[in-house]
Coordinates of C-alpha atoms and ligand atoms in Angstrom, one line a residue:
M1 CA -43.0 46.3 -28.1
D2 CA -44.9 49.5 -28.7
D3 CA -46.9 51.4 -26.1
Q4 CA -50.2 50.4 -27.6
R5 CA -49.5 46.7 -27.1
R6 CA -48.2 47.3 -23.6
L7 CA -51.6 48.8 -22.7
H8 CA -53.2 45.4 -23.1
F9 CA -51.0 43.6 -20.6
R10 CA -52.1 43.1 -17.1
F11 CA -51.0 45.3 -14.2
A12 CA -48.0 43.3 -13.0
T13 CA -46.7 43.0 -16.6
R14 CA -47.1 46.8 -17.2
A15 CA -45.4 47.5 -13.9
V16 CA -42.3 45.8 -15.4
H17 CA -42.4 46.9 -19.1
A18 CA -44.4 50.1 -19.4
G19 CA -42.3 53.1 -20.5
E20 CA -39.2 51.1 -21.0
R21 CA -37.2 50.8 -24.3
P22 CA -38.8 53.8 -26.1
N23 CA -38.2 53.9 -29.8
P24 CA -35.2 56.1 -30.7
R25 CA -36.2 59.7 -31.2
D26 CA -34.6 62.5 -33.1
F27 CA -32.5 64.2 -30.4
I28 CA -29.0 64.0 -29.0
P29 CA -28.6 64.6 -25.2
T30 CA -26.0 67.2 -24.4
A31 CA -24.4 65.1 -21.6
T32 CA -24.0 61.3 -22.1
P33 CA -26.9 59.6 -20.2
I34 CA -26.3 57.1 -17.5
Y35 CA -27.1 53.7 -18.9
P36 CA -27.9 51.5 -15.9
T37 CA -28.5 48.3 -17.9
S38 CA -26.8 45.0 -17.6
T39 CA -27.8 43.7 -21.0
F40 CA -28.7 45.2 -24.4
L41 CA -31.4 44.3 -27.0
Y42 CA -31.1 44.4 -30.7
Q43 CA -33.3 45.3 -33.7
N44 CA -33.4 41.6 -34.6
I45 CA -31.9 38.2 -33.8
E46 CA -29.4 38.4 -36.6
Q47 CA -27.9 41.5 -35.0
M48 CA -27.9 39.8 -31.7
D49 CA -26.0 36.9 -33.2
A50 CA -23.4 39.4 -34.6
A51 CA -23.2 41.1 -31.2
L52 CA -22.6 37.8 -29.3
G53 CA -20.1 36.9 -32.0
G54 CA -18.0 39.9 -31.0
A55 CA -19.1 42.6 -33.6
V56 CA -17.1 45.7 -33.1
G57 CA -18.7 48.7 -31.3
V58 CA -21.7 46.7 -30.1
F59 CA -22.7 46.3 -26.5
V60 CA -23.5 42.9 -25.2
Y61 CA -23.3 42.6 -21.4
G62 CA -22.5 45.1 -18.6
R63 CA -19.3 43.3 -17.7
Y64 CA -18.1 43.6 -21.3
G65 CA -18.8 47.3 -21.8
N66 CA -21.4 50.1 -21.2
P67 CA -22.1 53.3 -23.3
T68 CA -21.6 55.7 -20.3
T69 CA -18.3 54.0 -19.4
E70 CA -17.2 54.0 -23.0
A71 CA -17.8 57.7 -23.2
L72 CA -15.4 58.2 -20.2
E73 CA -12.9 55.9 -21.8
T74 CA -13.0 57.9 -25.1
A75 CA -12.5 61.1 -23.1
V76 CA -9.5 59.8 -21.1
A77 CA -7.9 58.3 -24.2
S78 CA -8.2 61.7 -25.9
L79 CA -6.7 63.6 -22.9
E80 CA -3.8 61.1 -22.6
E81 CA -3.4 61.1 -26.4
Q82 CA -3.7 57.4 -26.6
E83 CA -5.7 55.2 -29.0
A84 CA -7.9 53.7 -26.3
A85 CA -8.7 53.4 -22.6
L86 CA -10.4 51.0 -20.3
A87 CA -12.1 51.9 -17.0
F88 CA -12.0 49.9 -13.8
A89 CA -13.7 49.8 -10.5
S90 CA -10.7 51.4 -8.8
G91 CA -7.2 52.5 -9.4
M92 CA -6.0 49.3 -7.7
A93 CA -8.1 47.2 -10.1
A94 CA -6.5 49.1 -13.0
L95 CA -3.0 48.5 -11.7
H96 CA -3.8 44.8 -11.1
A97 CA -5.2 44.2 -14.6
T98 CA -2.3 46.0 -16.2
I99 CA 0.4 44.0 -14.3
L100 CA -1.5 40.8 -15.0
S101 CA -1.6 41.5 -18.7
C102 CA 2.2 41.8 -18.7
V103 CA 3.6 39.0 -16.5
E104 CA 3.3 35.3 -15.7
A105 CA 5.0 33.0 -13.2
G106 CA 8.8 33.3 -13.4
D107 CA 8.8 36.7 -15.0
R108 CA 10.4 39.7 -13.3
I109 CA 9.1 43.2 -12.6
V110 CA 11.3 46.2 -11.9
A111 CA 9.4 48.8 -9.8
S112 CA 10.1 52.1 -8.3
R113 CA 10.4 51.9 -4.5
D114 CA 8.5 55.2 -4.3
L115 CA 5.2 53.6 -5.3
Y116 CA 1.9 54.1 -3.5
G117 CA 1.9 51.7 -0.5
Q118 CA -0.9 49.5 -1.7
T119 CA 0.7 49.1 -5.1
I120 CA 3.8 47.8 -3.3
T121 CA 1.6 45.4 -1.3
L122 CA -0.1 44.3 -4.6
L123 CA 3.3 43.5 -6.2
R124 CA 4.6 41.7 -3.1
T125 CA 1.5 39.7 -2.0
I126 CA -0.7 39.0 -5.1
F127 CA 2.0 38.8 -7.7
G128 CA 4.7 37.5 -5.3
S129 CA 2.5 34.5 -4.5
L130 CA 2.0 33.9 -8.2
G131 CA 5.7 33.4 -8.7
V132 CA 6.4 36.8 -10.1
R133 CA 9.7 38.3 -8.8
V134 CA 9.7 42.0 -8.1
E135 CA 12.8 44.2 -7.7
F136 CA 12.4 47.6 -6.2
V137 CA 14.8 50.3 -7.4
D138 CA 15.5 54.0 -6.9
I139 CA 13.7 55.1 -10.0
L140 CA 15.7 58.4 -10.3
D141 CA 18.9 56.4 -10.5
L142 CA 18.9 55.4 -14.2
A143 CA 22.0 53.3 -13.9
Q144 CA 20.3 51.2 -11.1
V145 CA 17.2 50.8 -13.2
E146 CA 19.2 49.6 -16.2
A147 CA 21.3 47.2 -14.1
A148 CA 18.1 45.6 -12.8
L149 CA 16.7 45.2 -16.4
R150 CA 20.0 43.9 -17.6
R151 CA 19.7 40.9 -15.3
G152 CA 17.0 39.6 -17.8
G153 CA 13.5 38.3 -17.7
V154 CA 11.9 41.7 -16.9
R155 CA 8.6 42.1 -18.6
L156 CA 7.4 45.3 -16.8
L157 CA 8.9 48.5 -15.5
L158 CA 6.5 50.3 -13.2
C159 CA 6.6 53.8 -11.8
E160 CA 4.6 56.9 -10.9
T161 CA 5.1 60.2 -12.8
I162 CA 5.2 62.1 -9.5
S163 CA 5.7 59.8 -6.6
N164 CA 3.7 59.6 -3.4
P165 CA 4.5 61.2 -0.9
L166 CA 7.9 62.6 -1.7
L167 CA 6.9 64.0 -5.2
R168 CA 10.0 62.7 -7.0
V169 CA 9.4 63.2 -10.7
T170 CA 10.5 60.4 -13.0
D171 CA 12.5 60.9 -16.2
L172 CA 9.9 59.1 -18.4
P173 CA 11.6 59.4 -21.8
S174 CA 14.8 57.8 -20.4
L175 CA 12.8 55.1 -18.6
A176 CA 10.8 54.2 -21.7
E177 CA 14.0 53.9 -23.7
I178 CA 15.7 51.7 -21.2
A179 CA 12.6 49.5 -20.7
H180 CA 12.1 49.0 -24.5
R181 CA 15.8 48.3 -25.0
Y182 CA 15.5 45.3 -22.7
G183 CA 12.1 44.1 -24.1
A184 CA 10.1 45.3 -21.1
R185 CA 6.9 47.4 -21.1
L186 CA 6.7 50.7 -19.2
A187 CA 3.6 51.3 -17.1
V188 CA 3.2 54.7 -15.5
D189 CA 0.8 55.6 -12.7
N190 CA -0.1 59.2 -13.8
T191 CA -2.5 59.9 -10.9
F192 CA -0.6 62.7 -9.3
A193 CA 0.3 64.5 -12.6
T194 CA -2.9 64.0 -14.6
P195 CA -2.8 64.5 -18.4
Y196 CA -3.1 68.2 -17.8
L197 CA 0.5 68.2 -16.7
V198 CA 2.1 65.3 -18.6
R199 CA 1.0 62.6 -21.0
P200 CA 3.3 59.7 -20.4
G201 CA 2.1 57.8 -23.5
T202 CA 3.5 60.6 -25.7
L203 CA 6.9 60.1 -23.9
G204 CA 7.1 56.4 -24.5
A205 CA 5.0 54.7 -21.8
D206 CA 3.0 51.7 -22.9
Y207 CA 0.3 52.0 -20.2
V208 CA -0.9 55.1 -18.4
I209 CA -2.8 54.3 -15.3
H210 CA -5.0 56.5 -13.1
S211 CA -6.7 56.3 -9.8
A212 CA -9.6 58.3 -11.3
T213 CA -10.8 58.6 -7.7
K214 CA -8.4 61.5 -7.5
Y215 CA -8.0 64.4 -9.9
L216 CA -9.8 63.0 -12.9
S217 CA -13.1 63.0 -11.0
G218 CA -12.0 65.7 -8.5
H219 CA -14.9 65.9 -6.1
G220 CA -14.3 63.0 -3.6
D221 CA -17.5 61.3 -4.6
V222 CA -16.4 58.2 -6.6
T223 CA -13.9 55.4 -6.7
A224 CA -12.6 54.6 -10.1
G225 CA -9.6 53.6 -12.2
I226 CA -8.6 53.8 -15.8
V227 CA -5.8 52.7 -18.1
A228 CA -5.0 54.5 -21.4
T229 CA -3.0 52.5 -24.0
T230 CA -3.0 51.2 -27.5
A231 CA -6.2 49.7 -29.0
D232 CA -4.5 46.2 -28.9
R233 CA -3.5 46.4 -25.3
R234 CA -6.9 47.8 -24.4
W235 CA -8.4 44.7 -26.0
E236 CA -6.0 42.5 -23.9
L237 CA -7.0 44.3 -20.7
N238 CA -10.7 44.0 -21.5
E239 CA -10.3 40.2 -22.1
I240 CA -8.8 40.0 -18.6
N241 CA -11.5 42.2 -17.0
K242 CA -14.3 40.4 -18.7
T243 CA -13.2 37.4 -16.6
I244 CA -12.2 39.2 -13.4
G245 CA -15.1 41.7 -13.5
S246 CA -13.5 44.8 -11.8
I247 CA -15.7 47.0 -14.0
L248 CA -16.7 50.6 -13.4
G249 CA -20.5 51.1 -13.2
P250 CA -22.3 53.6 -15.3
F251 CA -23.1 55.9 -12.4
E252 CA -19.5 56.2 -11.4
A253 CA -18.4 56.6 -15.0
F254 CA -20.8 59.5 -15.3
L255 CA -19.3 61.2 -12.3
V256 CA -15.7 60.9 -13.6
L257 CA -16.8 62.1 -17.0
R258 CA -18.4 65.1 -15.4
G259 CA -15.4 65.8 -13.3
L260 CA -13.1 65.7 -16.4
K261 CA -14.8 68.7 -17.9
T262 CA -13.2 71.0 -15.2
L263 CA -9.9 69.1 -14.9
P264 CA -7.9 71.9 -16.6
L265 CA -9.5 74.6 -14.5
R266 CA -9.1 72.7 -11.2
M267 CA -5.5 71.6 -11.9
H268 CA -4.4 75.0 -12.9
R269 CA -5.8 76.6 -9.8
Q270 CA -4.6 73.8 -7.5
C271 CA -1.1 73.9 -8.9
E272 CA -0.9 77.7 -8.4
N273 CA -2.2 77.4 -4.8
A274 CA 0.3 74.6 -4.1
S275 CA 3.2 76.6 -5.4
R276 CA 2.2 79.5 -3.1
I277 CA 1.8 77.3 -0.1
A278 CA 5.1 75.5 -0.7
C279 CA 6.9 78.8 -0.7
W280 CA 5.2 79.9 2.5
L281 CA 5.9 76.6 4.2
A282 CA 9.6 76.8 3.2
E283 CA 10.0 80.0 5.2
H284 CA 8.2 78.7 8.3
P285 CA 10.4 78.1 11.4
L286 CA 8.4 75.0 12.5
I287 CA 8.9 73.3 9.1
E288 CA 12.0 71.1 8.8
R289 CA 11.7 70.4 5.1
V290 CA 9.3 71.0 2.2
H291 CA 9.0 68.5 -0.6
Y292 CA 7.7 70.2 -3.7
P293 CA 9.1 69.8 -7.2
G294 CA 8.6 73.5 -7.9
L295 CA 11.2 74.4 -5.3
P296 CA 14.8 74.5 -6.6
T297 CA 15.9 72.5 -3.5
H298 CA 13.8 69.5 -4.6
P299 CA 15.9 66.7 -6.1
S300 CA 13.5 66.4 -9.1
H301 CA 13.3 70.1 -9.8
E302 CA 15.2 69.9 -13.1
T303 CA 13.3 66.9 -14.4
A304 CA 10.0 68.6 -13.3
A305 CA 10.9 71.8 -15.2
R306 CA 11.7 69.7 -18.3
L307 CA 8.5 67.5 -18.3
L308 CA 5.8 69.7 -16.8
P309 CA 4.3 72.9 -18.2
P310 CA 6.0 76.1 -17.1
G311 CA 5.2 77.1 -13.5
L312 CA 2.9 74.0 -12.9
Y313 CA 4.6 71.5 -10.6
G314 CA 1.6 69.6 -9.3
A315 CA -0.8 70.3 -6.5
I316 CA 0.6 68.2 -3.7
V317 CA 3.0 69.6 -1.1
S318 CA 4.6 67.3 1.4
F319 CA 6.4 68.7 4.4
E320 CA 8.1 67.6 7.6
I321 CA 7.2 69.2 10.9
R322 CA 10.2 70.1 13.0
H323 CA 10.8 67.6 15.8
G324 CA 8.1 65.6 14.1
T325 CA 6.9 62.8 16.4
R326 CA 3.6 61.1 16.0
E327 CA 2.2 63.0 18.9
R328 CA 3.1 66.4 17.5
V329 CA 1.8 65.5 14.0
T330 CA -1.5 64.3 15.6
A331 CA -1.8 67.6 17.6
F332 CA -1.2 69.6 14.4
L333 CA -3.8 67.6 12.4
E334 CA -6.4 68.0 15.2
R335 CA -6.0 71.8 15.2
L336 CA -6.8 72.1 11.5
R337 CA -10.2 73.8 10.8
L338 CA -10.4 74.0 7.0
I339 CA -8.1 71.3 5.7
L340 CA -9.7 67.9 5.9
P341 CA -7.7 65.0 7.4
A342 CA -8.7 62.6 4.6
T343 CA -7.0 59.5 3.1
T344 CA -7.3 60.8 -0.4
L345 CA -6.0 63.5 -2.7
G346 CA -6.9 65.4 -5.8
D347 CA -10.3 66.8 -4.7
V348 CA -11.5 70.4 -4.8
Y349 CA -11.1 70.4 -1.0
S350 CA -7.7 70.7 0.6
E351 CA -6.9 67.4 2.3
I352 CA -4.1 66.3 4.5
L353 CA -2.7 62.8 5.1
Y354 CA -0.2 61.4 7.5
P355 CA 1.5 58.6 5.5
V356 CA 2.8 56.8 8.6
M357 CA -0.9 56.4 9.7
A358 CA -2.4 55.9 6.2
S359 CA -0.9 55.2 2.8
H360 CA 2.3 53.7 4.2
R361 CA 0.9 52.1 7.3
G362 CA 1.4 48.6 5.9
L363 CA 5.2 49.1 5.7
S364 CA 7.6 48.6 8.6
P365 CA 9.3 51.6 10.2
E366 CA 12.6 50.5 8.6
E367 CA 11.0 50.3 5.2
R368 CA 9.5 53.8 5.6
Q369 CA 12.9 55.1 6.7
A370 CA 14.6 53.6 3.7
M371 CA 12.0 55.4 1.5
G372 CA 12.6 58.7 3.3
I373 CA 9.2 58.8 5.0
S374 CA 9.9 60.3 8.4
D375 CA 7.5 60.4 11.4
G376 CA 7.1 64.1 10.9
L377 CA 6.0 64.0 7.2
V378 CA 2.5 65.0 6.1
R379 CA 1.1 65.2 2.6
L380 CA -1.1 68.1 1.7
S381 CA -3.4 67.9 -1.3
V382 CA -4.1 71.5 -2.1
G383 CA -7.7 72.3 -3.2
I384 CA -9.3 75.1 -5.1
E385 CA -10.1 77.2 -2.1
D386 CA -8.7 80.7 -1.6
P387 CA -5.0 80.1 -0.8
E388 CA -5.0 82.7 2.0
D389 CA -7.5 80.6 3.9
I390 CA -5.4 77.5 3.5
I391 CA -2.3 79.3 4.7
A392 CA -4.2 80.8 7.6
D393 CA -5.4 77.3 8.6
L394 CA -1.9 75.9 8.5
E395 CA -0.5 78.9 10.4
Q396 CA -2.9 78.6 13.3
A397 CA -2.4 74.8 13.5
L398 CA 1.4 75.1 13.5
A399 CA 1.2 77.9 16.1
S400 CA -0.2 75.3 18.6
L401 CA 3.1 73.4 18.3
A402 CA 5.4 76.4 19.1
Ligands
LIG501 C1 -0.8 57.1 -6.9 C2 -1.9 56.2 -6.6 N1 -2.2 55.1 -7.4 C3 -3.2 54.3 -7.2 C4 -4.0 54.4 -6.1 C5 -5.1 53.5 -5.9 O1 -6.3 54.0 -6.4 P1 -7.8 53.6 -5.8 O2 -7.9 54.1 -4.4 O3 -8.7 54.3 -6.7 O4 -7.9 52.2 -5.9 C6 -3.8 55.5 -5.2 C7 -4.7 55.7 -4.1 O5 -4.5 56.6 -3.3 C8 -2.7 56.4 -5.5 O6 -2.5 57.5 -4.7

């Protein structure tokens, strides 16, 4: 419908149609526009027929794909050096679809016991009730991982590149080799590392999963998830998501795409800041223990040095406050003036989280103890601020505990 024809319509009709669907013009926007449309129109009905019949590269319906979201998927696939990627409404939705695409009732999953708390809950509750059996293992103990796979029926091995909150770094090439030897796929949650530090798909992982809520977007203003994988597996995931509908909206996709542009700059700065802060904390008399893969004392230091770029060990530092009771940790958190007590990570702001109260709240004290998560442990996501200001904030808050 051209604008001349629209002029002849009555007021209510023009209110709906005027200005919409302009003819394509001869320019290319620098940034991918946000396409807030739930359906798409075609030049003619023949094209529409082809689109509805599944023609490649054609958009049909918002739940099946969107140009802004597709731009984000192309970008993440490129950064992860994978053929394709599929965006989801959240990191949990991305994990859910990935696991669903690998297992059915009676199958087994071997999973790291260091996973994000909600991922453990997902495996136990949603997949447990579907008849999928899950065995949790110490992912750094390759003999234990292999023994669990050898028992048979395992379709999926699931781990995080850098675990939450103890920052244990997994030996991805070895895990991929073991998983494939026993006919299982390897899915890696790469949220903490980001493709700037490591690209699990190039080390043998079959799925690379992100909570894009974190570093990929980086500004604490969006909830999103994404999986990078082969084109075939992306198609399988999309078939699932067309039915489940955990799609990422175009506004959110735009925000993540925008965040990605500064990922290397942010990550570099955040890793440098984290390293500096970890060294400072390690010398502090009120700190019992620092968990940071860049420190030679960390159990994953060697693996981290092998898999991560020189000098960049991630931007999270976990540490245990001496005589760390819940009351003392609470007092410390309340004294912070710059670092935000927020249940997230990976933003430009420094953020601190108390796992006992947040990410691992759903687990029993015994389960937390078995995972090495003490009552004095806090997790600091280091931002891009001046490191001197972050250290000064930690120092004054710790001083109140002396
Ligand atoms: C490692 C990891 N994976 C997955 C998730 C879930 O992501 P989302 O909150 O985007 O659903 C989180 C959330 O904190 C996480 O830390």
